[in-house]
Coordinates of C-alpha atoms in Angstrom, one line a residue:
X17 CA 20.0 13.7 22.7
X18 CA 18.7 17.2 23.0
X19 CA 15.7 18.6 24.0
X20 CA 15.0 19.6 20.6
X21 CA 15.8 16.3 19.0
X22 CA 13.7 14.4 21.7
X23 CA 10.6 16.4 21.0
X24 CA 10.8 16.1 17.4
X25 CA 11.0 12.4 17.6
X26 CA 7.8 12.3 19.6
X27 CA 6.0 14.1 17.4
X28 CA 7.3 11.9 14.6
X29 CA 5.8 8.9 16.9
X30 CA 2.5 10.6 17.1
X31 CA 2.7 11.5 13.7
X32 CA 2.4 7.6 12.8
X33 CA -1.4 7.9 14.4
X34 CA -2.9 11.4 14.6
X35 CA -2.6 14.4 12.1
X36 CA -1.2 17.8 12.7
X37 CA -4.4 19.0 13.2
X38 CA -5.6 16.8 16.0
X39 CA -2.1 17.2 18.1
X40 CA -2.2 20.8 17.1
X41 CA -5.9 21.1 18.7
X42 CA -4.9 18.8 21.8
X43 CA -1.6 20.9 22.4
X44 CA -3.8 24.0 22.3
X45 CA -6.1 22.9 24.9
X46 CA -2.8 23.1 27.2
X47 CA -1.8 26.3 26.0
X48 CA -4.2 28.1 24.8
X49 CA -3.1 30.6 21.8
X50 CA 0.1 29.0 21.7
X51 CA -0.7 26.3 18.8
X52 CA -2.1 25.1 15.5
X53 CA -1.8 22.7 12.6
X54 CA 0.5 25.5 10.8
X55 CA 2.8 25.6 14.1
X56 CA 3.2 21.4 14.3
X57 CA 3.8 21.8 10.4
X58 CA 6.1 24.6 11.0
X59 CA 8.5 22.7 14.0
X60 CA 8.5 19.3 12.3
X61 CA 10.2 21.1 9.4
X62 CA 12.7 23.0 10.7
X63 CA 11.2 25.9 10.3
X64 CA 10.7 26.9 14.0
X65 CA 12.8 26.1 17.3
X66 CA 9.6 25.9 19.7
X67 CA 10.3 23.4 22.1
X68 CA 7.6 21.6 24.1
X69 CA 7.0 22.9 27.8
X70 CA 7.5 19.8 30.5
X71 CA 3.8 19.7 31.1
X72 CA 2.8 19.5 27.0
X73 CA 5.3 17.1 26.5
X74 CA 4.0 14.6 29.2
X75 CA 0.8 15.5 28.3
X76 CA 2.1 14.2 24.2
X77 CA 3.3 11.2 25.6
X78 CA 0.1 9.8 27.2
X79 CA -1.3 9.7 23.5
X80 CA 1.3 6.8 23.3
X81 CA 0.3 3.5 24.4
X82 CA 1.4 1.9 27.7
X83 CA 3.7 -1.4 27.6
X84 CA 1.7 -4.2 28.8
X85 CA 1.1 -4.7 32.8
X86 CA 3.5 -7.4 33.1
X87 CA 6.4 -5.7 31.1
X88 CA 9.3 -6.6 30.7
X89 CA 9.0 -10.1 32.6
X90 CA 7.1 -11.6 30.2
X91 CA 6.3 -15.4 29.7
X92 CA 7.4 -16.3 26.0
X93 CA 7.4 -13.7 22.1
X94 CA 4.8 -13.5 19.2
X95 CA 4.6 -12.7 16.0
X96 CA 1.0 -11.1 14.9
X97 CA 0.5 -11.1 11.1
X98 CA -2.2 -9.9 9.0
X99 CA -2.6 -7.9 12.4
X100 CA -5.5 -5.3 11.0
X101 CA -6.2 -3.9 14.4
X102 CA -4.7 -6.2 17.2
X103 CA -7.7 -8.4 17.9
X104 CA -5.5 -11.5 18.4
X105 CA -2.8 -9.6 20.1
X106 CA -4.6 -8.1 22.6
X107 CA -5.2 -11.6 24.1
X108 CA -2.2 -13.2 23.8
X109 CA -0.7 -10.0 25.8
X110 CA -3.3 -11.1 28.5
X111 CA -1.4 -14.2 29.2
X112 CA 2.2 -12.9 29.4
X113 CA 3.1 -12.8 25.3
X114 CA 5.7 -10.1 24.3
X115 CA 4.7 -9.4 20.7
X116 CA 8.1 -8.8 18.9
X117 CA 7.0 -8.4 15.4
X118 CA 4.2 -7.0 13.3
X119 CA 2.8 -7.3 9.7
X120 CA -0.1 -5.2 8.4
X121 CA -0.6 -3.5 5.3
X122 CA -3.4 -1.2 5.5
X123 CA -2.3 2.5 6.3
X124 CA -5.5 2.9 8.6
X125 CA -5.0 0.1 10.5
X126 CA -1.7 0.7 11.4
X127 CA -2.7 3.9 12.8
X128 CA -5.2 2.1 15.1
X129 CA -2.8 -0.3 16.0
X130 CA 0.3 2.0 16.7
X131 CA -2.6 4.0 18.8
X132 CA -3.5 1.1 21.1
X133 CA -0.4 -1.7 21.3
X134 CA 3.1 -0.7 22.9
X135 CA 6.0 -1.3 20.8
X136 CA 8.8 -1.8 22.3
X137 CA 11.9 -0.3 20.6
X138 CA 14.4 -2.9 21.7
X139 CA 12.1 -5.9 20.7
X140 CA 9.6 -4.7 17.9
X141 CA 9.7 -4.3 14.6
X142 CA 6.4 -3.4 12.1
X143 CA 6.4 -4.6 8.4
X144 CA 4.0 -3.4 5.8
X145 CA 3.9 -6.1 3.6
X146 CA 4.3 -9.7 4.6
X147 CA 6.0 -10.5 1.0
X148 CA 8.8 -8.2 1.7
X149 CA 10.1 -10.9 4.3
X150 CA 9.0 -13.8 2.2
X151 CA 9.9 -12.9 -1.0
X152 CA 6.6 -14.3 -2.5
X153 CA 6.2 -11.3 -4.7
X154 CA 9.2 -12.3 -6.7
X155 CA 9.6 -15.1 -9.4
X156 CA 12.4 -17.6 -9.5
X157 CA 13.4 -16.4 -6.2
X158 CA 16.3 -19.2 -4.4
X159 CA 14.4 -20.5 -1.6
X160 CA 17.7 -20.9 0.3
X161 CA 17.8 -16.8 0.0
X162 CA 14.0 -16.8 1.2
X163 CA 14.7 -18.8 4.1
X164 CA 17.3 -16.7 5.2
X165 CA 15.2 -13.4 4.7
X166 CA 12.7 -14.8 6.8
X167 CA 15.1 -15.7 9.6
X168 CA 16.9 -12.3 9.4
X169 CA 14.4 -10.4 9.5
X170 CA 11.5 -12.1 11.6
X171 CA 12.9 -12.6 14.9
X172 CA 12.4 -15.6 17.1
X173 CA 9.0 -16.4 18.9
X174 CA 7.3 -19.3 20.6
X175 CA 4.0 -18.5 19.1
X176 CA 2.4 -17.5 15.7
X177 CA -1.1 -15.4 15.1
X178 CA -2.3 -15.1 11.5
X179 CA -5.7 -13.8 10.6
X180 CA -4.8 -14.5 6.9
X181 CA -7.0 -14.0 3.8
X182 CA -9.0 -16.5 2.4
X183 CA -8.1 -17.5 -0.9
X184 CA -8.3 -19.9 -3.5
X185 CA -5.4 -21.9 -4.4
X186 CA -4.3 -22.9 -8.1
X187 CA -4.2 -26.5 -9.5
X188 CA -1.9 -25.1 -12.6
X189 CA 1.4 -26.1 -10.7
X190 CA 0.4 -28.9 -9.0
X191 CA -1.1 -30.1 -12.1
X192 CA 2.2 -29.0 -14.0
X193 CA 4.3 -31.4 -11.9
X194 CA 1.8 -34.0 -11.9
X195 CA 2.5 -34.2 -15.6
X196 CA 6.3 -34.1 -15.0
X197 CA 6.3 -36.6 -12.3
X198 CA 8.1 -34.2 -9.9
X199 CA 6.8 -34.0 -6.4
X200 CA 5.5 -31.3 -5.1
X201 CA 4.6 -30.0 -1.5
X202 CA 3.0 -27.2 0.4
X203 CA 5.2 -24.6 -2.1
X204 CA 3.8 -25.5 -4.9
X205 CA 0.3 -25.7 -3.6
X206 CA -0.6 -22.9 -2.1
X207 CA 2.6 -20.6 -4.1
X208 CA 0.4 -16.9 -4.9
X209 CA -1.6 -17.3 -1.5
X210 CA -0.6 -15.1 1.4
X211 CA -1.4 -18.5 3.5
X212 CA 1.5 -19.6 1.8
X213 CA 3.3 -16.4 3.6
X214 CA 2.0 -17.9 6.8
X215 CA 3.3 -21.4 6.2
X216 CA 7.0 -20.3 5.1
X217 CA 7.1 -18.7 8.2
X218 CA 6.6 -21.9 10.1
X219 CA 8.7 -23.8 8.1
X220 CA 11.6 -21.9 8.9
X221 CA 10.9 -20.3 12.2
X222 CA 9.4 -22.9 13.8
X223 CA 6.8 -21.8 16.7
X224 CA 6.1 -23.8 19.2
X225 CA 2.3 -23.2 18.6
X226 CA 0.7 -20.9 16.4
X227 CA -3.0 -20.1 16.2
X228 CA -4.9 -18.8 12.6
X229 CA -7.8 -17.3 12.2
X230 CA -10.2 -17.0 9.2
X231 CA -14.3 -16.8 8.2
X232 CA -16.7 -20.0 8.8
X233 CA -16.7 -20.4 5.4
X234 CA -13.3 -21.6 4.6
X235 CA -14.3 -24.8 5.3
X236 CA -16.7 -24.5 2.4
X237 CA -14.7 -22.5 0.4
X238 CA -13.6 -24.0 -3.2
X239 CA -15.8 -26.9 -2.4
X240 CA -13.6 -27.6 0.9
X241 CA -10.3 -27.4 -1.1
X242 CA -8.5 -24.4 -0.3
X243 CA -9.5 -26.1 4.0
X244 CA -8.1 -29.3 2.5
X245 CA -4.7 -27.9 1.5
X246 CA -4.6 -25.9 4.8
X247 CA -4.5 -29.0 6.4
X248 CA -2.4 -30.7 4.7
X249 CA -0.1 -28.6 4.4
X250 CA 0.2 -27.7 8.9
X251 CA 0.7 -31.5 8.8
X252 CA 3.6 -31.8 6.2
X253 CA 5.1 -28.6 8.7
X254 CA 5.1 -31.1 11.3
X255 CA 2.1 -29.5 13.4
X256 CA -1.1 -31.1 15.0
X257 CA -4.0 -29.3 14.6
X258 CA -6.9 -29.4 17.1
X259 CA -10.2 -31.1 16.7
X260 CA -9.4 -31.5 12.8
X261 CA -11.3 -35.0 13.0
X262 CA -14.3 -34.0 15.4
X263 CA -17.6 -35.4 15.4
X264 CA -21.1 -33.4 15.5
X265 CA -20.8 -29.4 15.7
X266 CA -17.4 -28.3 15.2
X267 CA -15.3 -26.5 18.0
X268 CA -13.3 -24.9 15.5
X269 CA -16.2 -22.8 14.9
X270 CA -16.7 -20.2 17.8
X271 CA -19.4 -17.6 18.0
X272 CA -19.3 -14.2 19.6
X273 CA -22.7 -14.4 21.3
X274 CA -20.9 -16.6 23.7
X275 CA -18.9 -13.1 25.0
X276 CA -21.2 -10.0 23.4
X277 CA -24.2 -9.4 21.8
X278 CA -23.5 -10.2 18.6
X279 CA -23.4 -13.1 15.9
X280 CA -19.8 -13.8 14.7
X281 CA -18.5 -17.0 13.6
X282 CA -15.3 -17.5 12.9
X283 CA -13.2 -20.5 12.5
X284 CA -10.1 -21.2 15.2
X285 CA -7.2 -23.0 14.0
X286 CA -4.7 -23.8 16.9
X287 CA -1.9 -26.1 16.1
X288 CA 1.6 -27.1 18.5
X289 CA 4.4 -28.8 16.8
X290 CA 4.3 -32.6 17.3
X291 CA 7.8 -33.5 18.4
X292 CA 7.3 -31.7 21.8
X293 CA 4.4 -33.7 22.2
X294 CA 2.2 -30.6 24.6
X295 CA -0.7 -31.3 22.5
X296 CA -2.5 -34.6 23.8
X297 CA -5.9 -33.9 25.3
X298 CA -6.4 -29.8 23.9
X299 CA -9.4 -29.5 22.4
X300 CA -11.9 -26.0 21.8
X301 CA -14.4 -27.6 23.2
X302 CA -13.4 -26.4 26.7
X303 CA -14.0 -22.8 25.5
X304 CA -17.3 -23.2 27.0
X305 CA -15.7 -23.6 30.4
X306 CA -14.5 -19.8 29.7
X307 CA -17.6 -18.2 28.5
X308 CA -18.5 -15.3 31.4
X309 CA -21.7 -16.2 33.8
X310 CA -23.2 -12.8 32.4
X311 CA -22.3 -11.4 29.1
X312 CA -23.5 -7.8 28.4
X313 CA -26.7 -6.8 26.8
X314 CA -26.5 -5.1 23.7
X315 CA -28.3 -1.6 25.8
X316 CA -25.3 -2.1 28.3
X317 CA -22.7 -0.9 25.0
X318 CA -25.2 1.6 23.6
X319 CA -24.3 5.2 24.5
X320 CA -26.2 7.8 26.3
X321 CA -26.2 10.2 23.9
X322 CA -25.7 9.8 20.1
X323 CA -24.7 12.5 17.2
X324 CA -27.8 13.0 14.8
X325 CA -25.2 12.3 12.4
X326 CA -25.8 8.6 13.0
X327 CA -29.7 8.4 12.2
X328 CA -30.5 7.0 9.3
X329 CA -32.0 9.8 6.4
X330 CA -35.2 9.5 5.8
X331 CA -34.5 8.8 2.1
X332 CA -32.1 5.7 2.9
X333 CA -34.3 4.3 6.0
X334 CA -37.4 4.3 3.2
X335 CA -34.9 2.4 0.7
X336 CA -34.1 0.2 3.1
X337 CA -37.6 -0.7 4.3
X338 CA -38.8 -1.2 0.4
X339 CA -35.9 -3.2 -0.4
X340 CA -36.4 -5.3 2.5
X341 CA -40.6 -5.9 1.6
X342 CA -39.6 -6.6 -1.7
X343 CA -37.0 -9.6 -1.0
X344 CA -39.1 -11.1 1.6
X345 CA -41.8 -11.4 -1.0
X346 CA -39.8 -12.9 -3.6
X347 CA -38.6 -15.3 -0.1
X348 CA -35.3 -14.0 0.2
X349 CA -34.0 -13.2 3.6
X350 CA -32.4 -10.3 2.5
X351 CA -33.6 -7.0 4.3
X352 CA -31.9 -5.1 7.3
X353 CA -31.6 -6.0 11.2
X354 CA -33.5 -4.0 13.1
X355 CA -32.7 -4.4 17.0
X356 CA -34.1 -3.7 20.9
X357 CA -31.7 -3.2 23.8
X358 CA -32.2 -7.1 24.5
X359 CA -31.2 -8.8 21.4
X360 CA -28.3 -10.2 19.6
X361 CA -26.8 -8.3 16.3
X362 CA -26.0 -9.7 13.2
X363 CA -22.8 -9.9 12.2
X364 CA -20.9 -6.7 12.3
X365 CA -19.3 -6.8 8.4
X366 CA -16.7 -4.2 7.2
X367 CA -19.2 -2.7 4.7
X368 CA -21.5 -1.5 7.6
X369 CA -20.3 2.3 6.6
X370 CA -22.0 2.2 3.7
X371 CA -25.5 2.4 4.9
X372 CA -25.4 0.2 8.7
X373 CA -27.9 -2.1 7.4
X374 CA -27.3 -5.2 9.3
X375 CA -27.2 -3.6 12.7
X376 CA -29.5 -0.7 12.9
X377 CA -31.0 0.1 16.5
X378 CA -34.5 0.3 16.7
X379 CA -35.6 4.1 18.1
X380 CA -39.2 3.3 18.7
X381 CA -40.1 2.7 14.7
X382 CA -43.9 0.7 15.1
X383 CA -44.7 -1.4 11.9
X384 CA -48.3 -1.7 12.6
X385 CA -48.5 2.1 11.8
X386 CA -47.9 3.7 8.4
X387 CA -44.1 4.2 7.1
X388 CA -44.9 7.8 6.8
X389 CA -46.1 8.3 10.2
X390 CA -44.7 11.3 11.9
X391 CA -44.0 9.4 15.2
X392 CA -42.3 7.0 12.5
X393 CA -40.4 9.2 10.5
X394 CA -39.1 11.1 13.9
X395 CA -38.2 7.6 15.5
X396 CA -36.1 6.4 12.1
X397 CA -33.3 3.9 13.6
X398 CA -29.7 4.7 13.7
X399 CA -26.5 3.4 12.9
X400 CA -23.8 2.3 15.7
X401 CA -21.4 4.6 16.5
X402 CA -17.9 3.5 16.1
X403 CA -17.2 3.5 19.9
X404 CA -20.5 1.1 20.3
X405 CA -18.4 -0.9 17.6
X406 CA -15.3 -1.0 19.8
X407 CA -17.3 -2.5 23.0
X408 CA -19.2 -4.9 20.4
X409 CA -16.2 -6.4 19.3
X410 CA -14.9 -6.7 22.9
X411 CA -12.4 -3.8 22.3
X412 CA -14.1 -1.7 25.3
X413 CA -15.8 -2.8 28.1
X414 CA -19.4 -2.1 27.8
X415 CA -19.1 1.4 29.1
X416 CA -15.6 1.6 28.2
X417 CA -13.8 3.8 25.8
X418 CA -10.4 2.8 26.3
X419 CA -9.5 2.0 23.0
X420 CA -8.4 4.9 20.8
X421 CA -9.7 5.4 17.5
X422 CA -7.8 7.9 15.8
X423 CA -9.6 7.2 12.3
X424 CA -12.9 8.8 10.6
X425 CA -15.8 6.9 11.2
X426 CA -15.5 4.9 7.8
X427 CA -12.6 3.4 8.5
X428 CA -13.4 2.5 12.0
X429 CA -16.1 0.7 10.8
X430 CA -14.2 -1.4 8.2
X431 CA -11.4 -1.8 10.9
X432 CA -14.0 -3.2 13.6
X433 CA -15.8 -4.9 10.5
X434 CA -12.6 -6.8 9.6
X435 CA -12.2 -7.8 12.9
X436 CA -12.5 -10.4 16.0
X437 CA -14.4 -10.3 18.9
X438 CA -11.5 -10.1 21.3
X439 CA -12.9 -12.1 24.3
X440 CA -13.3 -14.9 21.7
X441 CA -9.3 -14.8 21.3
X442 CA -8.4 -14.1 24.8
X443 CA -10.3 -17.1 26.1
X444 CA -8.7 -19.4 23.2
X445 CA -5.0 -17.7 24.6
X446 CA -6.1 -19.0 28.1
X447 CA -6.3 -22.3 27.0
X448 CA -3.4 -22.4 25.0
X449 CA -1.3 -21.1 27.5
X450 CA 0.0 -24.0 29.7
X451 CA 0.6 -25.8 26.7
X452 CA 2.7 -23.3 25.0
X453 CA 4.5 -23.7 28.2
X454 CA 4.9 -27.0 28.5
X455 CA 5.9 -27.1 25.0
X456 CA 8.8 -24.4 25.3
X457 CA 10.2 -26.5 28.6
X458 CA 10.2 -29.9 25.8
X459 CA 11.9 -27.5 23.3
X460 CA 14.3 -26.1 26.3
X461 CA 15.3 -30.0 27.3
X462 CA 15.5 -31.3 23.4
X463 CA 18.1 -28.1 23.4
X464 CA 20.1 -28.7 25.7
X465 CA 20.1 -33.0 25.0
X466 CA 21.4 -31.9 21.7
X467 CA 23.9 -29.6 23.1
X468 CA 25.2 -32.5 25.5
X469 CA 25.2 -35.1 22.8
X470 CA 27.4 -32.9 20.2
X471 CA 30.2 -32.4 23.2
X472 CA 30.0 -35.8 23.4
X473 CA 30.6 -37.2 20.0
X474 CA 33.1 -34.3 20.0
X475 CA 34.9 -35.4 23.2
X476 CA 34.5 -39.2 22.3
X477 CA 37.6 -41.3 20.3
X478 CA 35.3 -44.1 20.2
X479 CA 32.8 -42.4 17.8
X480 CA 35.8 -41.3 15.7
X481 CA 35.3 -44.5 13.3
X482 CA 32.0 -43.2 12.6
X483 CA 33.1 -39.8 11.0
X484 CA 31.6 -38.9 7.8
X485 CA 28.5 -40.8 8.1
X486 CA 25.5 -39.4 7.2
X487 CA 23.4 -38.1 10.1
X488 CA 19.6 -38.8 10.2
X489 CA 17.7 -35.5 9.1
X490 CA 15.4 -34.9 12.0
X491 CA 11.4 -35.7 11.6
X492 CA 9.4 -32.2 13.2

């Protein structure tokens, strides 16, 4: 390839994540005078031959990310769907996963993701849009042609991550068949749910271990229905799911607080396929033997300095303080969350752009004193910034800023909004991982049993007489 070819190819790459205009500004900052937006607009189409100097191009490819510390000898492959920004990824990379595939449909994300996760061009592929592999967008589709989409074009992995929508399923079909007297399974019950992505995927791929991720509330959600069919439906895959029958507070459920200073519960589904029997004893509840001795204080992630940008107008600060008085005198709990250095956020949602509500960091506002103080109206609260968002979510180290966020501010916030609190995930990762080991070495011997047993019967003139029975479909 020529020097050309190779530098328009890297800028395609970097294209994917930053605009002309940024990687026209960071080029001039090399070279002073020597570019712009118009000149990055100019090369990519053909319409100039300027060629990236040894230095600029180096300098280019550090806005890539780097492959993972322990590439390429790396322990077992992944799949990470519904991927938004990487949350789950980054800690199944921690213990030794290769992730080989990746579905996400929102243009922003993608953009984050590409920025921060190494894709390896011999072993990665990105999709858009999970129904283009399953076909679930399509009526009377041949399942025999779905399974073999999936197969094509997801490649093979030990382990599964899905952070999937929550969403109601229809009793219409079931219902239908019910009528009918036709059975009906996991297809028909969740058919029109992007779950029902996730579980295709199993069915034909079958992970040794997979690991979803959704709100608290999808226990509750539909009256504990749309859980119920979950459920029931990993089981009829052939997967055990942990702590499913627990007693007292549920170690599905894990909050944040446990790892940053913030409230965040979500609800951990880990499963491992039965028939390699890795599963007995794995429970959540040993989380707690990987929460940190110290966990940072929310003033250890705030920064230094802060744009004005991110104080809160004096015209939304009063509408948030009236609307507040007014709902906590009708008893609601609705009203803002006002915090010190030393406390514990609220839940970071993806609508915090809009006015920062649930988190807003006190700036020495007294309440005892008039709303329309002057010290009061000067020390108005603030929003986060969206670095402060990274390290809250576990993205960044408390005085990190590692992660790249090549995005405005609104869309970082719905990103970080929409996502996990990474520690959360890399701890979970850390106890999955000898069992996704053991259970690849169980899938490694049933393999090669199987293998022998085939040369046998082939080999063997006593099992001739048997030729043309039926074989026994194998129970996952």
């Amino acid at each position: 390839m020529d020097r050309h070819s190779e530098d328009l190819d890297l800028l395609k790459s970097l294209l994917e994540i930053y605009d002309q205009k940024y990687i026209g500004e960071y080029l001039n900052s090399l070279s002073p005078g020597q570019w712009c937006r118009e000149t990055i607009n100019r090369l990519l189409n053909g319409k100039s031959a300027k060629e990236f100097s040894h230095r600029e191009y180096g300098a280019l490819l550090k806005l890539l990310p780097s492959p993972p510390v322990n590439h390429p000898n790396y322990e077992f492959n992944f799949i990470d769907l519904f991927a938004g920004i990487g949350g789950l990824r980054r800690g199944f990379e921690t213990i030794g996963g290769r992730c080989v595939f990746t579905s996400e449909w929102n243009e922003p994300a993608v953009r984050t993701y590409k920025a921060n996760h190494y894709a390896d061009p011999l072993a990665h592929t990105f999709n858009d849009d999970i129904r283009k592999i399953t076909l679930s967008d399509q009526e009377d589709v041949d399942p025999g042609e779905v399974d073999r989409n999936i197969d094509r074009m997801i490649p093979d992995h030990e382990v599964l991550l899905a952070g999937f929508p929550c969403q109601p399923f229809s009793i219409a079909g079931v219902s239908k068949k019910n009528a009918l007297g036709r059975a009906h399974g996991f297809d028909c019950k969740t058919q029109g749910t992007l779950f029902f992505d996730v579980a295709r995927i199993i069915e034909v791929k079958r992970p040794v271990a997979f690991l979803l991720e959704n709100v608290k509330n999808l226990k509750s959600h539909d009256k504990g229905r749309t859980f119920r069919i979950i459920m029931e439906t990993l089981d009829e895959l052939g997967y055990w799911v942990a702590d499913v029958d627990c007693a007292g507070p549920d170690p599905k459920v894990i909050d944040g607080q446990h790892f940053v200073p913030q409230h965040r519960e979500r609800i951990v589904l880990v499963g491992f396929r039965k028939d390699l029997d890795a599963h007995d004893g794995f429970t959540l509840r040993d989380i707690a033997k990987q929460y940190p001795k110290s966990k940072p204080k929310l003033g250890d992630i705030l920064e230094k300095k802060v744009d004005e940008k991110y104080i809160l107008t004096t015209k939304l600060w009063e509408y948030l303080f009236n609307y507040s008085i007014k709902h906590k005198a009708k008893g609601n709990g609705f009203g803002y969350g006002l915090v010190k250095e030393s406390d514990v956020t609220r839940t970071l949602s993806a609508r915090y752009y809009k006015d920062g509500s649930e988190i807003l960091i006190d700036r020495g506002f007294d309440p005892d004193k008039p709303f329309g103080d002057e010290k009061n109206i000067r020390n108005r609260p603030r929003r986060l910034t969206p670095r402060e968002c990274a390290r809250l979510m576990g993205y960044d180290k408390p005085d990190g800023a590692e992660f790249r966020i090549p995005v405005s501010d609104t869309q970082a916030y719905k990103q970080f909004g929409n996502s996990v609190v990474v520690p959360v995930f890399a701890a979970v990762a850390k106890l999955m991982r000898p069992r996704i080991k053991a259970a690849i070495l169980a899938r490694e011997k049933t393999q090669v049993k199987s293998t022998k047993n085939d040369r046998r019967s082939q080999r063997g003139s006593s099992l001739k007489k048997h030729a043309g029975d039926k074989v026994p479909e194998h129970q996952a």
